[in-house]
Structures are given as C-alpha cells and as structure tokens.
mmCIF file of N, CA and C in Angstrom:
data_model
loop_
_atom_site.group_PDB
_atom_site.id
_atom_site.type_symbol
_atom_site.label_atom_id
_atom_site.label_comp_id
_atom_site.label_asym_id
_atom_site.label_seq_id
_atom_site.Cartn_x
_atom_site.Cartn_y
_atom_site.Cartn_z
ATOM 1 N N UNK J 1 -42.834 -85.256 -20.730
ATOM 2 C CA UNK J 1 -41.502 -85.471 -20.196
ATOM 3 C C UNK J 1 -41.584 -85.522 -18.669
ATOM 4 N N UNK J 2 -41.022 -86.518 -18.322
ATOM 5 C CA UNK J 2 -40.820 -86.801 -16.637
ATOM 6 C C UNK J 2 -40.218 -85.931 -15.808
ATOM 7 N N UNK J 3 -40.492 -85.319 -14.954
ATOM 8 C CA UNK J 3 -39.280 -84.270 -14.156
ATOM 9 C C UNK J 3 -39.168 -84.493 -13.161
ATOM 10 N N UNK J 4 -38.134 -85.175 -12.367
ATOM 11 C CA UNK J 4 -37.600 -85.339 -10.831
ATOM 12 C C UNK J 4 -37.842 -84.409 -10.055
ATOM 13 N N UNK J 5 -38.438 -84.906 -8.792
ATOM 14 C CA UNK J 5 -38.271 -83.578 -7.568
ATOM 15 C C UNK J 5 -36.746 -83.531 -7.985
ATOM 16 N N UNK J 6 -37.254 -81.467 -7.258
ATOM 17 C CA UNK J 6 -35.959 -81.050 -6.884
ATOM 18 C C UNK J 6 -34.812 -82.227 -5.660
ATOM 19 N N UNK J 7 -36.125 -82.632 -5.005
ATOM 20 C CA UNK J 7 -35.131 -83.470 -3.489
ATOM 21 C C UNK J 7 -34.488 -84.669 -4.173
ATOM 22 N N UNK J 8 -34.804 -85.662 -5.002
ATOM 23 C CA UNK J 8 -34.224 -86.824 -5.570
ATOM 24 C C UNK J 8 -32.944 -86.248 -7.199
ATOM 25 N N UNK J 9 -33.345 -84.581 -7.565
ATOM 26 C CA UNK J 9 -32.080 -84.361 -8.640
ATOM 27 C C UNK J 9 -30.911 -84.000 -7.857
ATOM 28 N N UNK J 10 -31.507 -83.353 -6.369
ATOM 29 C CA UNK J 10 -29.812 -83.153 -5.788
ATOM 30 C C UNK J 10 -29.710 -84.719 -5.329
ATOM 31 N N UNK J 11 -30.098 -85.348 -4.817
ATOM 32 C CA UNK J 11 -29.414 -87.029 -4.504
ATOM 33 C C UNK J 11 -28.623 -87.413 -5.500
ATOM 34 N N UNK J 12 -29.936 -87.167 -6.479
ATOM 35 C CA UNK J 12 -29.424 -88.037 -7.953
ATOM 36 C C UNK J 12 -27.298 -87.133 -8.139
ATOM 37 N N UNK J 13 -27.093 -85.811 -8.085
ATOM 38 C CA UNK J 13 -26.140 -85.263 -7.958
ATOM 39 C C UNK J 13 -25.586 -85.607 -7.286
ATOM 40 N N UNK J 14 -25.570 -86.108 -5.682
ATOM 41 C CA UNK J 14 -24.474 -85.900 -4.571
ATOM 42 C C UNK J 14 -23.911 -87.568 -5.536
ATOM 43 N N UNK J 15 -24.533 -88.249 -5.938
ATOM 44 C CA UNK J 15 -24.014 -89.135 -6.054
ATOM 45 C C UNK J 15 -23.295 -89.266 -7.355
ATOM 46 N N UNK J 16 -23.659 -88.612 -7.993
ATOM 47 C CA UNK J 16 -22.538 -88.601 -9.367
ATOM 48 C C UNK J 16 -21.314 -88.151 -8.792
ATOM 49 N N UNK J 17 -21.408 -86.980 -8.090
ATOM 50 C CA UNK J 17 -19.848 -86.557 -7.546
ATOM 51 C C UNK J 17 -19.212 -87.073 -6.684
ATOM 52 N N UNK J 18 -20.094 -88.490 -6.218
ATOM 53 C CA UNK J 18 -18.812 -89.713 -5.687
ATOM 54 C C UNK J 18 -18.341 -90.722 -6.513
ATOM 55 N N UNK J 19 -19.001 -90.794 -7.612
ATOM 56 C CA UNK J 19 -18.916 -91.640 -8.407
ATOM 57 C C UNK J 19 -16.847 -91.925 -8.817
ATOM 58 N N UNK J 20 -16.753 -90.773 -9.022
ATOM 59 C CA UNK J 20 -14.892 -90.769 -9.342
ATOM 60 C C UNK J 20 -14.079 -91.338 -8.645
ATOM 61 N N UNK J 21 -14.208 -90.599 -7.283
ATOM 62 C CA UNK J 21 -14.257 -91.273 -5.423
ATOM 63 C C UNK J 21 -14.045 -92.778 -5.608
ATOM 64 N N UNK J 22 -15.403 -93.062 -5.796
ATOM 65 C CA UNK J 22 -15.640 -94.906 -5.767
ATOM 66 C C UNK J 22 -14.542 -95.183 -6.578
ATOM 67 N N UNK J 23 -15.079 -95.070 -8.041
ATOM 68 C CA UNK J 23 -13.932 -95.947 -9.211
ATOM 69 C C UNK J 23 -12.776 -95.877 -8.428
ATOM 70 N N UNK J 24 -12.080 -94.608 -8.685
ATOM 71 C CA UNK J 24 -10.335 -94.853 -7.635
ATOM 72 C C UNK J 24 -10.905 -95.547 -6.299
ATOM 73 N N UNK J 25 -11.235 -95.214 -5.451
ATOM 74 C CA UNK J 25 -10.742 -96.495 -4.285
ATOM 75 C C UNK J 25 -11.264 -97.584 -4.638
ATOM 76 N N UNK J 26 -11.615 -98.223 -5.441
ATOM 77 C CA UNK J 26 -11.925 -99.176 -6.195
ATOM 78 C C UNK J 26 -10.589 -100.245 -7.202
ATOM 79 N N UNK J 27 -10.322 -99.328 -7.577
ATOM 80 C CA UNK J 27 -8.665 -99.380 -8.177
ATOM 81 C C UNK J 27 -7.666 -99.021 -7.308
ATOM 82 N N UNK J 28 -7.919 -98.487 -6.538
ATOM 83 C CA UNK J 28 -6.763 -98.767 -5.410
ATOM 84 C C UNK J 28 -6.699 -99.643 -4.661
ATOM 85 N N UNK J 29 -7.926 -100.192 -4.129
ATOM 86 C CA UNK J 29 -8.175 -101.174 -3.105
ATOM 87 C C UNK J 29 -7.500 -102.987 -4.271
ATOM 88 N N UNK J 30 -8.353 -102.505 -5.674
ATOM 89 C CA UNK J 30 -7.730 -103.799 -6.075
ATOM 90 C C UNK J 30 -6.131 -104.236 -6.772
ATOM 91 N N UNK J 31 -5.393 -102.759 -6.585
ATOM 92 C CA UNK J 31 -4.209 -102.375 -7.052
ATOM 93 C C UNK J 31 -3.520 -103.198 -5.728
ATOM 94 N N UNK J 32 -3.967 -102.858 -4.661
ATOM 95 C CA UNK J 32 -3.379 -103.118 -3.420
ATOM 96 C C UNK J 32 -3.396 -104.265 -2.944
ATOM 97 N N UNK J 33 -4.895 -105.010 -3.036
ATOM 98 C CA UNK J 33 -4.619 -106.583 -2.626
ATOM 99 C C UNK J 33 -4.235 -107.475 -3.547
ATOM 100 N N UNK J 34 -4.283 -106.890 -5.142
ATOM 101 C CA UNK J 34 -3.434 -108.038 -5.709
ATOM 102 C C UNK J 34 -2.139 -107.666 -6.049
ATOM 103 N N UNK J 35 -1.829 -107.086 -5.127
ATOM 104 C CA UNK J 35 0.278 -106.847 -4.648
ATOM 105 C C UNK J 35 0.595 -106.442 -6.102
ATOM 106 N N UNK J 36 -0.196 -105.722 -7.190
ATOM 107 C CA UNK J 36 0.570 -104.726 -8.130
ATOM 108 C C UNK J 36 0.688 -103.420 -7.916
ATOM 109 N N UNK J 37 0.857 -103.283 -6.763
ATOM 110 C CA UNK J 37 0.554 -101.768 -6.176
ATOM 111 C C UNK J 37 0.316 -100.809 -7.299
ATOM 112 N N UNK J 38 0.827 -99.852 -7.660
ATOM 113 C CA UNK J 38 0.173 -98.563 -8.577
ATOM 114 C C UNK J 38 -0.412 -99.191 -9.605
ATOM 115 N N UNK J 39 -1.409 -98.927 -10.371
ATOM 116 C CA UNK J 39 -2.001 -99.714 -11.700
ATOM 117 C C UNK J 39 -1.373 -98.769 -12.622
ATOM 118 N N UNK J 40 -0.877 -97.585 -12.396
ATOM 119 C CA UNK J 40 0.056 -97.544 -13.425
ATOM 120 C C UNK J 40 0.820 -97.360 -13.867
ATOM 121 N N UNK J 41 2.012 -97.363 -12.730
ATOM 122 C CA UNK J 41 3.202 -98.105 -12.762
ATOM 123 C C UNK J 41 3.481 -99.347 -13.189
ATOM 124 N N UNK J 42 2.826 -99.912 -12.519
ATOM 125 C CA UNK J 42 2.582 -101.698 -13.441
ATOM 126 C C UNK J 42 2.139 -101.590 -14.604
ATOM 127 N N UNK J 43 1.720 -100.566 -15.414
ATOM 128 C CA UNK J 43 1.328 -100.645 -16.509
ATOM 129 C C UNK J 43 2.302 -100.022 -17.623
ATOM 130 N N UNK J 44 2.631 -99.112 -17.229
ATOM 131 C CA UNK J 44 3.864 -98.388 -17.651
ATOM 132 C C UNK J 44 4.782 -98.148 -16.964
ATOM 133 N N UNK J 45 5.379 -98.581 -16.128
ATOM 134 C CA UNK J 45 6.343 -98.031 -15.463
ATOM 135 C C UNK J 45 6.583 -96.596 -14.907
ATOM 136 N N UNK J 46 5.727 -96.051 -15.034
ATOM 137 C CA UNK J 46 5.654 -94.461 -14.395
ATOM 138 C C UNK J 46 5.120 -94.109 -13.851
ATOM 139 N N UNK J 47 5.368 -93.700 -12.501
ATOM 140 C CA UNK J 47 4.817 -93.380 -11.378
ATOM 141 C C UNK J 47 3.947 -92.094 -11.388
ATOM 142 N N UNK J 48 2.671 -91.999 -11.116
ATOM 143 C CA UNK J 48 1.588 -91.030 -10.715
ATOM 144 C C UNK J 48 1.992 -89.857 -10.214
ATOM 145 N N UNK J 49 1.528 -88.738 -10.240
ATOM 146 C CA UNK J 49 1.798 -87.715 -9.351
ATOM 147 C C UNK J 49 1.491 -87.939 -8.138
ATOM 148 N N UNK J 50 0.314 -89.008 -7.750
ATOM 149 C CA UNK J 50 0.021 -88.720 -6.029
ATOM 150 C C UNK J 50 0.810 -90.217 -5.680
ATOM 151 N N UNK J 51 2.119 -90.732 -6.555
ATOM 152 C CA UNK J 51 3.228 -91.920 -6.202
ATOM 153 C C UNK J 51 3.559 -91.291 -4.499
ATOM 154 N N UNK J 52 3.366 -92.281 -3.678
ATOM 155 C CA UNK J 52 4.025 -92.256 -2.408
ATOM 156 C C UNK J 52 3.180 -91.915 -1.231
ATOM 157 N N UNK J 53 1.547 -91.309 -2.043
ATOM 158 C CA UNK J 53 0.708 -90.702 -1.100
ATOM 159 C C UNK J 53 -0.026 -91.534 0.250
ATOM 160 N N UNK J 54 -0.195 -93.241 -0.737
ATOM 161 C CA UNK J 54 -0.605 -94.192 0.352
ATOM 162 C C UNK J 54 0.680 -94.802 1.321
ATOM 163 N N UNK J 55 1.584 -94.211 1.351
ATOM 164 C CA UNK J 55 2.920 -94.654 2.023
ATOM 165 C C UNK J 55 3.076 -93.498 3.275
ATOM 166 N N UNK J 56 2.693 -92.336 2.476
ATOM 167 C CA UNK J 56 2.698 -91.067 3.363
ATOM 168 C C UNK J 56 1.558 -90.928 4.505
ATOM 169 N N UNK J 57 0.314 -91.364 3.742
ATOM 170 C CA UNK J 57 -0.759 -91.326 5.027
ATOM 171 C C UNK J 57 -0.308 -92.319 6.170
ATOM 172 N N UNK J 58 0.145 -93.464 5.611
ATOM 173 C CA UNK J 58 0.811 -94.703 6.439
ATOM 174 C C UNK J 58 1.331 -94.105 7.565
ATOM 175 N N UNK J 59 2.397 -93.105 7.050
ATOM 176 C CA UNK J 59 3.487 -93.098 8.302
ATOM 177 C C UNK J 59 2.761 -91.272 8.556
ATOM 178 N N UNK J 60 1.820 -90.782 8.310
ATOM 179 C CA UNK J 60 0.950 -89.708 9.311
ATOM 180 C C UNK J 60 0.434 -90.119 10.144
ATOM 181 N N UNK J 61 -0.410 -91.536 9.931
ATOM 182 C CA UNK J 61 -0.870 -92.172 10.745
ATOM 183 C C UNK J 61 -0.464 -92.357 12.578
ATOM 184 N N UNK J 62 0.855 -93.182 12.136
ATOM 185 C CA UNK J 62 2.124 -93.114 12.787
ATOM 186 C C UNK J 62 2.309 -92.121 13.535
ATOM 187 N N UNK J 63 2.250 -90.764 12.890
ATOM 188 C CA UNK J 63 2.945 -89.657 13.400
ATOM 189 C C UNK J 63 4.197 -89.497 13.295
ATOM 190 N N UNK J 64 4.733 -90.227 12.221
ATOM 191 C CA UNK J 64 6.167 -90.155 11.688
ATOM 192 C C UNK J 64 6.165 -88.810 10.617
ATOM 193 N N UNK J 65 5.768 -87.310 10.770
ATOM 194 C CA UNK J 65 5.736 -86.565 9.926
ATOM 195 C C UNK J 65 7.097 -86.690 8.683
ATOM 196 N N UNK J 66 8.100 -86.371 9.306
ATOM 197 C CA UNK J 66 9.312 -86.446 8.490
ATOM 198 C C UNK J 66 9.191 -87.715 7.716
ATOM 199 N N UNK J 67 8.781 -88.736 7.479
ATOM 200 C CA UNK J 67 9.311 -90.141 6.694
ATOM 201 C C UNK J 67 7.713 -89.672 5.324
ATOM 202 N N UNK J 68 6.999 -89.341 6.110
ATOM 203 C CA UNK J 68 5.520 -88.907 5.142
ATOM 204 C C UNK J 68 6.380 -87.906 4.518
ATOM 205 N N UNK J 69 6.609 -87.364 4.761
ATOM 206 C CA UNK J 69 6.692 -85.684 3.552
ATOM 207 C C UNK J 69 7.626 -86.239 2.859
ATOM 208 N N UNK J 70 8.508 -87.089 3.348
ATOM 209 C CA UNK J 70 9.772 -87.688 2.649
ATOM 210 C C UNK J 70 8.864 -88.936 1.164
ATOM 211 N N UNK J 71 7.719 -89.202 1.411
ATOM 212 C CA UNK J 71 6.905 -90.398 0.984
ATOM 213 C C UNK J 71 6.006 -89.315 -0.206
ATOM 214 N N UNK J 72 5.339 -88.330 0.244
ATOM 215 C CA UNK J 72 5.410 -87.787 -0.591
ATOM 216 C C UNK J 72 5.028 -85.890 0.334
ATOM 217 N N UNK J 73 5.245 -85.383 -0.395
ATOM 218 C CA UNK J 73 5.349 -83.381 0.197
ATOM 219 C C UNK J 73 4.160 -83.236 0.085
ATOM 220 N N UNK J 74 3.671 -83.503 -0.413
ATOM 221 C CA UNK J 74 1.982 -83.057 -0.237
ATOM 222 C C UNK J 74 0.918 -83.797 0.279
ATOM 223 N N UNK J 75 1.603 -84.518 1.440
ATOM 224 C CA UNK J 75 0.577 -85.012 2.627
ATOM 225 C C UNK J 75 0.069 -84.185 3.268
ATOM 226 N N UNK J 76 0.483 -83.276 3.309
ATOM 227 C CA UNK J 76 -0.211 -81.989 4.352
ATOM 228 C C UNK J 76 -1.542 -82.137 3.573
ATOM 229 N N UNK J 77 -1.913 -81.625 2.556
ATOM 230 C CA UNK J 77 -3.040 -81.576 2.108
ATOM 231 C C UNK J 77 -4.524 -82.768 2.401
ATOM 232 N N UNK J 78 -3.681 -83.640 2.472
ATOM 233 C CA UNK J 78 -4.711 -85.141 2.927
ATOM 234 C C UNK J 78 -5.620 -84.529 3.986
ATOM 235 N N UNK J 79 -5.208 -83.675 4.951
ATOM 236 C CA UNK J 79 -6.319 -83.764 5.918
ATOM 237 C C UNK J 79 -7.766 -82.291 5.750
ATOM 238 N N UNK J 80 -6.865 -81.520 4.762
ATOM 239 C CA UNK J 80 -7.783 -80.697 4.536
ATOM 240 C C UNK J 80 -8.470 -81.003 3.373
ATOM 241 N N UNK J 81 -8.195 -82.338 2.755
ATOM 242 C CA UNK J 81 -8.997 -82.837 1.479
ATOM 243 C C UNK J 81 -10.236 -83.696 2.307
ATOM 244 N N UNK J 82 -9.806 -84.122 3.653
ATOM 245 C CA UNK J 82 -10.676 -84.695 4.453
ATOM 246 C C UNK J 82 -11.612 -84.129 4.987
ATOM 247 N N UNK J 83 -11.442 -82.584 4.978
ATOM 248 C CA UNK J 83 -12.271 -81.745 6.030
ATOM 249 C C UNK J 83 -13.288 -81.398 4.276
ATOM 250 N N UNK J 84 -12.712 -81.363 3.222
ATOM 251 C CA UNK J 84 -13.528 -80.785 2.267
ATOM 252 C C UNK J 84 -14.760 -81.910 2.200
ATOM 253 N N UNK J 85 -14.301 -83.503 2.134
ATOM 254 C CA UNK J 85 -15.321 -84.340 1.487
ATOM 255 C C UNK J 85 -16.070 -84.456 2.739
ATOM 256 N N UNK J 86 -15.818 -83.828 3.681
ATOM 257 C CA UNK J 86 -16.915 -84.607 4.653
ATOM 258 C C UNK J 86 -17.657 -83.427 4.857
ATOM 259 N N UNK J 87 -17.510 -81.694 4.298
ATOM 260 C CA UNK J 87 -18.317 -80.730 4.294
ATOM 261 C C UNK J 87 -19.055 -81.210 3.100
ATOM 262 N N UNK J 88 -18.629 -81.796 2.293
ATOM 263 C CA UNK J 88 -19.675 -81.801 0.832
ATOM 264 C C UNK J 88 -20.741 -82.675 1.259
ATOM 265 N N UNK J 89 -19.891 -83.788 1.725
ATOM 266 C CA UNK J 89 -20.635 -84.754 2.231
ATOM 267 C C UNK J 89 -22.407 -84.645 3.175
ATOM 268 N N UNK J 90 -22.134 -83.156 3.827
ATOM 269 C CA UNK J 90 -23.156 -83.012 4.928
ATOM 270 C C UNK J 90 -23.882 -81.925 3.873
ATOM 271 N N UNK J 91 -23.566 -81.804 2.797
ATOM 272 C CA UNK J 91 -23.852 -80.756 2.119
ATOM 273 C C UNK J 91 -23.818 -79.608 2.217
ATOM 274 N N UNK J 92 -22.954 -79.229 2.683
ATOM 275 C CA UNK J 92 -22.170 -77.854 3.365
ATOM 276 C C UNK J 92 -21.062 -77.345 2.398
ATOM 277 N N UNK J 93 -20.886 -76.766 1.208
ATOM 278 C CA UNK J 93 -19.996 -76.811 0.104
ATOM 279 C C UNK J 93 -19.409 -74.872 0.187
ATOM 280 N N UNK J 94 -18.402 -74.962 -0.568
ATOM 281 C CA UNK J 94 -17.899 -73.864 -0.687
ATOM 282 C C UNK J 94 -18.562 -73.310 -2.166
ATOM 283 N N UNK J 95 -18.398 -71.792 -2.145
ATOM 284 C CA UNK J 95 -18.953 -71.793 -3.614
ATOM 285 C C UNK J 95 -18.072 -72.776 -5.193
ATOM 286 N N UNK J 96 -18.453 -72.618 -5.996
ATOM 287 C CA UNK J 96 -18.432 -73.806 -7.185
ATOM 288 C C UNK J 96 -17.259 -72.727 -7.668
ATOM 289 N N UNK J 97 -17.044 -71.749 -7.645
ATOM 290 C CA UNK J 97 -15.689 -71.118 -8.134
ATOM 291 C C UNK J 97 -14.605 -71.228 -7.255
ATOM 292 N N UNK J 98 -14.738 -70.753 -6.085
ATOM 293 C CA UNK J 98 -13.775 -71.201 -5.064
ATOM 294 C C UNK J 98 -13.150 -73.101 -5.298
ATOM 295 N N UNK J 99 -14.627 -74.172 -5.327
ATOM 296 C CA UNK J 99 -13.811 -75.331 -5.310
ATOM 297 C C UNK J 99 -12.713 -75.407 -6.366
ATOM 298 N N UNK J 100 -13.760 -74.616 -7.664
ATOM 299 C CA UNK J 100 -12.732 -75.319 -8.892
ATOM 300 C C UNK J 100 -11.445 -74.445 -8.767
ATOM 301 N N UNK J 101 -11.310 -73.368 -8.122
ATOM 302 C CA UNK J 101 -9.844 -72.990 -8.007
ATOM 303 C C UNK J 101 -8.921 -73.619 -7.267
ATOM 304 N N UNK J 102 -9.742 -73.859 -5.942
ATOM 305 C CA UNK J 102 -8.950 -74.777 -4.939
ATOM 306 C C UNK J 102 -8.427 -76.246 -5.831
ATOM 307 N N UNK J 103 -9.128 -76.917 -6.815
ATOM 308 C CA UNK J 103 -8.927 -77.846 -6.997
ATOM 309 C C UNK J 103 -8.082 -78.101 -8.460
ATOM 310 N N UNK J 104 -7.983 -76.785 -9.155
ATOM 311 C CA UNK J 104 -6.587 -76.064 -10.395
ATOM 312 C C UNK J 104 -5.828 -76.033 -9.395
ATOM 313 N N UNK J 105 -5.293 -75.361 -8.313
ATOM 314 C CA UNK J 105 -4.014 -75.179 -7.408
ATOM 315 C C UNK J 105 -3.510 -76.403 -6.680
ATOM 316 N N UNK J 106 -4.440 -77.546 -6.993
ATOM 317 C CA UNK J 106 -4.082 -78.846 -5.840
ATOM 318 C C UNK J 106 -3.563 -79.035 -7.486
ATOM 319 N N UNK J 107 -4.377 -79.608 -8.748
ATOM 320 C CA UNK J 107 -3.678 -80.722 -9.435
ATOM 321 C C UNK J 107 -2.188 -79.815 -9.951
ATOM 322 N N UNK J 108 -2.165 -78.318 -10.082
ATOM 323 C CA UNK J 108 -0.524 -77.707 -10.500
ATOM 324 C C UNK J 108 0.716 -77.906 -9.124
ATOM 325 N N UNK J 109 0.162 -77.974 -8.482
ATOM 326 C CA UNK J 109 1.025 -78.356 -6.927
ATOM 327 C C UNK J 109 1.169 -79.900 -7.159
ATOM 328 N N UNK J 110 0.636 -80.602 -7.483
ATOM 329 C CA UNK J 110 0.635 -82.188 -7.724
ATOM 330 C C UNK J 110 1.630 -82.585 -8.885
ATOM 331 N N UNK J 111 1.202 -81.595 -10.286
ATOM 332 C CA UNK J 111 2.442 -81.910 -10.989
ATOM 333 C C UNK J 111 3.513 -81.248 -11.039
ATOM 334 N N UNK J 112 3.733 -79.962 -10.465
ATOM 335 C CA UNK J 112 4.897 -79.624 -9.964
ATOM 336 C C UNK J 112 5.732 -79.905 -9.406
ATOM 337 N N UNK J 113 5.476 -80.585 -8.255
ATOM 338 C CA UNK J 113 6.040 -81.730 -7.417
ATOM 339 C C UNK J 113 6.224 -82.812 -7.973
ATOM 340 N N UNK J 114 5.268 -83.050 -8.825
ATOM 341 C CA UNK J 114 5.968 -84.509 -9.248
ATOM 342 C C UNK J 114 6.990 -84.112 -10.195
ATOM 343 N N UNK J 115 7.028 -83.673 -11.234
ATOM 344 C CA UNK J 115 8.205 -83.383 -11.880
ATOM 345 C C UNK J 115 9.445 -82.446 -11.311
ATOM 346 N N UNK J 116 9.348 -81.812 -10.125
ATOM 347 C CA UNK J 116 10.728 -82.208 -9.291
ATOM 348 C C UNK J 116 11.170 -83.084 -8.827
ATOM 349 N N UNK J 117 10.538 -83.871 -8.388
ATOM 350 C CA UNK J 117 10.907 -85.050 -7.945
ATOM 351 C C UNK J 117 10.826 -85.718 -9.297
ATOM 352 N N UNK J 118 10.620 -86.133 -9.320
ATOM 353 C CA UNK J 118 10.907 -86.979 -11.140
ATOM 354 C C UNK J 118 12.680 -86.678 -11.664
ATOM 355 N N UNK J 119 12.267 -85.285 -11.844
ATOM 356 C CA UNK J 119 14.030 -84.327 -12.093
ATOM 357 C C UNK J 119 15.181 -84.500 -11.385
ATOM 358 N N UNK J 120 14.703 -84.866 -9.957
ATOM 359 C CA UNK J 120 15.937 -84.860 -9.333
ATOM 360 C C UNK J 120 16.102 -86.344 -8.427
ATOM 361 N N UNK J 121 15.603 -87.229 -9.254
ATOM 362 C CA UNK J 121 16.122 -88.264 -8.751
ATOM 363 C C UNK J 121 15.184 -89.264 -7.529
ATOM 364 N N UNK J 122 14.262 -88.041 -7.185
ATOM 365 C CA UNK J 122 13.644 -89.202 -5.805
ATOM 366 C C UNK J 122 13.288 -90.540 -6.474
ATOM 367 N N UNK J 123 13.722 -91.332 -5.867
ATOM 368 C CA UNK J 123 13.728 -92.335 -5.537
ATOM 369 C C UNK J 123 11.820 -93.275 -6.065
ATOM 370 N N UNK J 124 11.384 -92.850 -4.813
ATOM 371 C CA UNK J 124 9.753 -92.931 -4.984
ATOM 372 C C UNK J 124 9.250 -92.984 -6.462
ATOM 373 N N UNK J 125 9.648 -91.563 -6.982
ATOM 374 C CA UNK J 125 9.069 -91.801 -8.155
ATOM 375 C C UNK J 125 10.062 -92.224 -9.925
ATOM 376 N N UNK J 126 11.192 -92.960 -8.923
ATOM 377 C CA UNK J 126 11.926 -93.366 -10.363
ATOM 378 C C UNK J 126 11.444 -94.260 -11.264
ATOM 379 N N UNK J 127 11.490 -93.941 -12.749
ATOM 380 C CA UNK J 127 10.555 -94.764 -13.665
ATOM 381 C C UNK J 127 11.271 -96.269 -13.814
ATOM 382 N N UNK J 128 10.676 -97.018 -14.033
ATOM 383 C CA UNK J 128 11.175 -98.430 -14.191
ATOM 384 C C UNK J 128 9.867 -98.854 -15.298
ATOM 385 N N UNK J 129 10.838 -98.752 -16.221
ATOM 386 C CA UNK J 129 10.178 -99.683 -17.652
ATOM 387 C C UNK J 129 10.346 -101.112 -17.660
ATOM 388 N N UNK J 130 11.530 -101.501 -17.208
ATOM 389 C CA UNK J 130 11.765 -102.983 -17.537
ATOM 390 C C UNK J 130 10.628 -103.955 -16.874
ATOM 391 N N UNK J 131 10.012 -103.541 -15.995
ATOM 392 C CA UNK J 131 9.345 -104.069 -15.011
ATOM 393 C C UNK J 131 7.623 -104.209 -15.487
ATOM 394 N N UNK J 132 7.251 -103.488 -15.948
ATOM 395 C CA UNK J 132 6.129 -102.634 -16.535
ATOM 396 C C UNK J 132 5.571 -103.692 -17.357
ATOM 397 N N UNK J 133 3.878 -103.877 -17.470
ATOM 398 C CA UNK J 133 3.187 -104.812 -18.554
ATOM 399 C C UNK J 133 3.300 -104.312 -19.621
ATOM 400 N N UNK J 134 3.772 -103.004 -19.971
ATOM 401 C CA UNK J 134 3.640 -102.187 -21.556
ATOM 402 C C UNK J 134 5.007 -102.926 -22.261
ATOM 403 N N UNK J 135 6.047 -102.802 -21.502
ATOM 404 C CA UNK J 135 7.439 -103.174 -21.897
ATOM 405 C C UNK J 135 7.545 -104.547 -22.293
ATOM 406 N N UNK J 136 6.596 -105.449 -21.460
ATOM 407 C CA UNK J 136 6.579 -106.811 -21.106
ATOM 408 C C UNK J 136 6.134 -107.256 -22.875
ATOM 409 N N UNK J 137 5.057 -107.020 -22.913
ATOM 410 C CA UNK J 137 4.006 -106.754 -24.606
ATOM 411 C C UNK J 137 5.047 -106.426 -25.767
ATOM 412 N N UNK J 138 6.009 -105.044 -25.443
ATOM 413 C CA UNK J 138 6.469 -104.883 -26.717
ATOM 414 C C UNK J 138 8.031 -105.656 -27.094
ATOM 415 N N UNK J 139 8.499 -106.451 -25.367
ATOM 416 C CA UNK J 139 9.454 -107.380 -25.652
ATOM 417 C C UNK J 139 8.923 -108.683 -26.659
ATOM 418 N N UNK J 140 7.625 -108.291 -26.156
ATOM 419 C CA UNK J 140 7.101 -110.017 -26.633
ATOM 420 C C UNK J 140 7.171 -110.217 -28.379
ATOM 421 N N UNK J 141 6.384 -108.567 -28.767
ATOM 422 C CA UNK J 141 6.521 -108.363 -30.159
ATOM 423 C C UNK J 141 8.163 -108.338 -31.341
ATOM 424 N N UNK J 142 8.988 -108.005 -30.142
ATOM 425 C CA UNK J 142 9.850 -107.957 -30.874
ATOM 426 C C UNK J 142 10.539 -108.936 -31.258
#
C-alpha cells in the first residue's frame, strides 16, 4: 500500500477544505453573470438564508453601513469570516472544536435571522413562486 508524505496529505487536505469555497463561488459567479441571480430562488422561489449578503458586502464596500445591515444583519460577520479563511489559509487555524462551534453559532444565527425576516415581511427575502423554474415545470404539467 502506497503512503503519502506527511507534507503532500496536509496539501492533499488544505485543498479539500476549499473545495466547498470553489463550488459556491463558482455558482455564484455563474448565478451572477447569467442575470439569474440566486440559483435558488430561481429555482424555487425561496430565498437562502445568506439572501441579501452579496448586496450587503456591496454597500460595506461603500461604507453605506446602514443600507448593508438593512441588505442583510449579518454582514458584520463577513469580515471576521475573512480574517478566519486567510488564518487557515497561512495555516494558522484555531483548534477543530472551537471552529466547529464557531461555525454551529454562524449557521443558527443564519437561520434565525432568516426566519425573522421571512416572518415579518422583509422584503429581501419575500418568497415568489410564480417566478421560480419549479412553478414554471408544474404549470407546464398541469
């Protein structure tokens, strides 16, 4: 049986754990230039939990804080998700219990928020079926 240096199984690793990374900006990038913005909203009509997040970095960018948090409340987090991938990145990591907690408290903050907002109306994330390729399919069937 073949056994990898230790130096090429952590490579072989850093790169599986971009692998997720890639696919989404991959699907975002092609969500975005072929003007169906969310892939799955356009697919179902229902907006994502991180609905509004590429609207929000937009106007951080800016320095329009108020119109971002308004785009979505958990832009704050964008920049300390930035400071995480670029420590992993140098291979500088927090322990593996710490991430996975940090990263249970980001996705319950993600759907918490989204289903207030969902509940009360924002806007951003109001569902629109009529619009949707799922709806489109089962008009067709009927």
């Amino acid at each position: 049986m073949l056994q990898t240096p230790p130096a090429a199984a952590q490579e072989q690793k850093k790169r599986f754990r971009l692998l997720p990374a890639t696919l989404l900006g991959i699907v975002l990038l092609v969500g975005i230039y072929s003007r169906i913005g969310c892939p799955l909203r356009w697919l179902t009509g229902l907006a994502c939990p991180g609905c509004g997040m590429t609207r929000a970095l937009a106007a951080l960018l800016r320095l329009n804080f108020s119109a971002a948090l308004r785009m979505h409340p958990l832009v704050c987090l964008l920049p300390l998700a930035a400071v995480w991938a670029a420590l992993g990145l140098s291979g500088r990591r927090l322990p593996q219990r710490a991430e996975r907690r940090l990263i249970a408290v980001a996705v319950v903050l993600f759907v918490v928020i989204y289903l207030i907002r969902l509940f009360t109306g924002d806007p951003v994330v109001k569902p629109d079926f009529s619009s949707s390729v799922l709806h489109n399919i089962l008009s067709f069937w009927r």
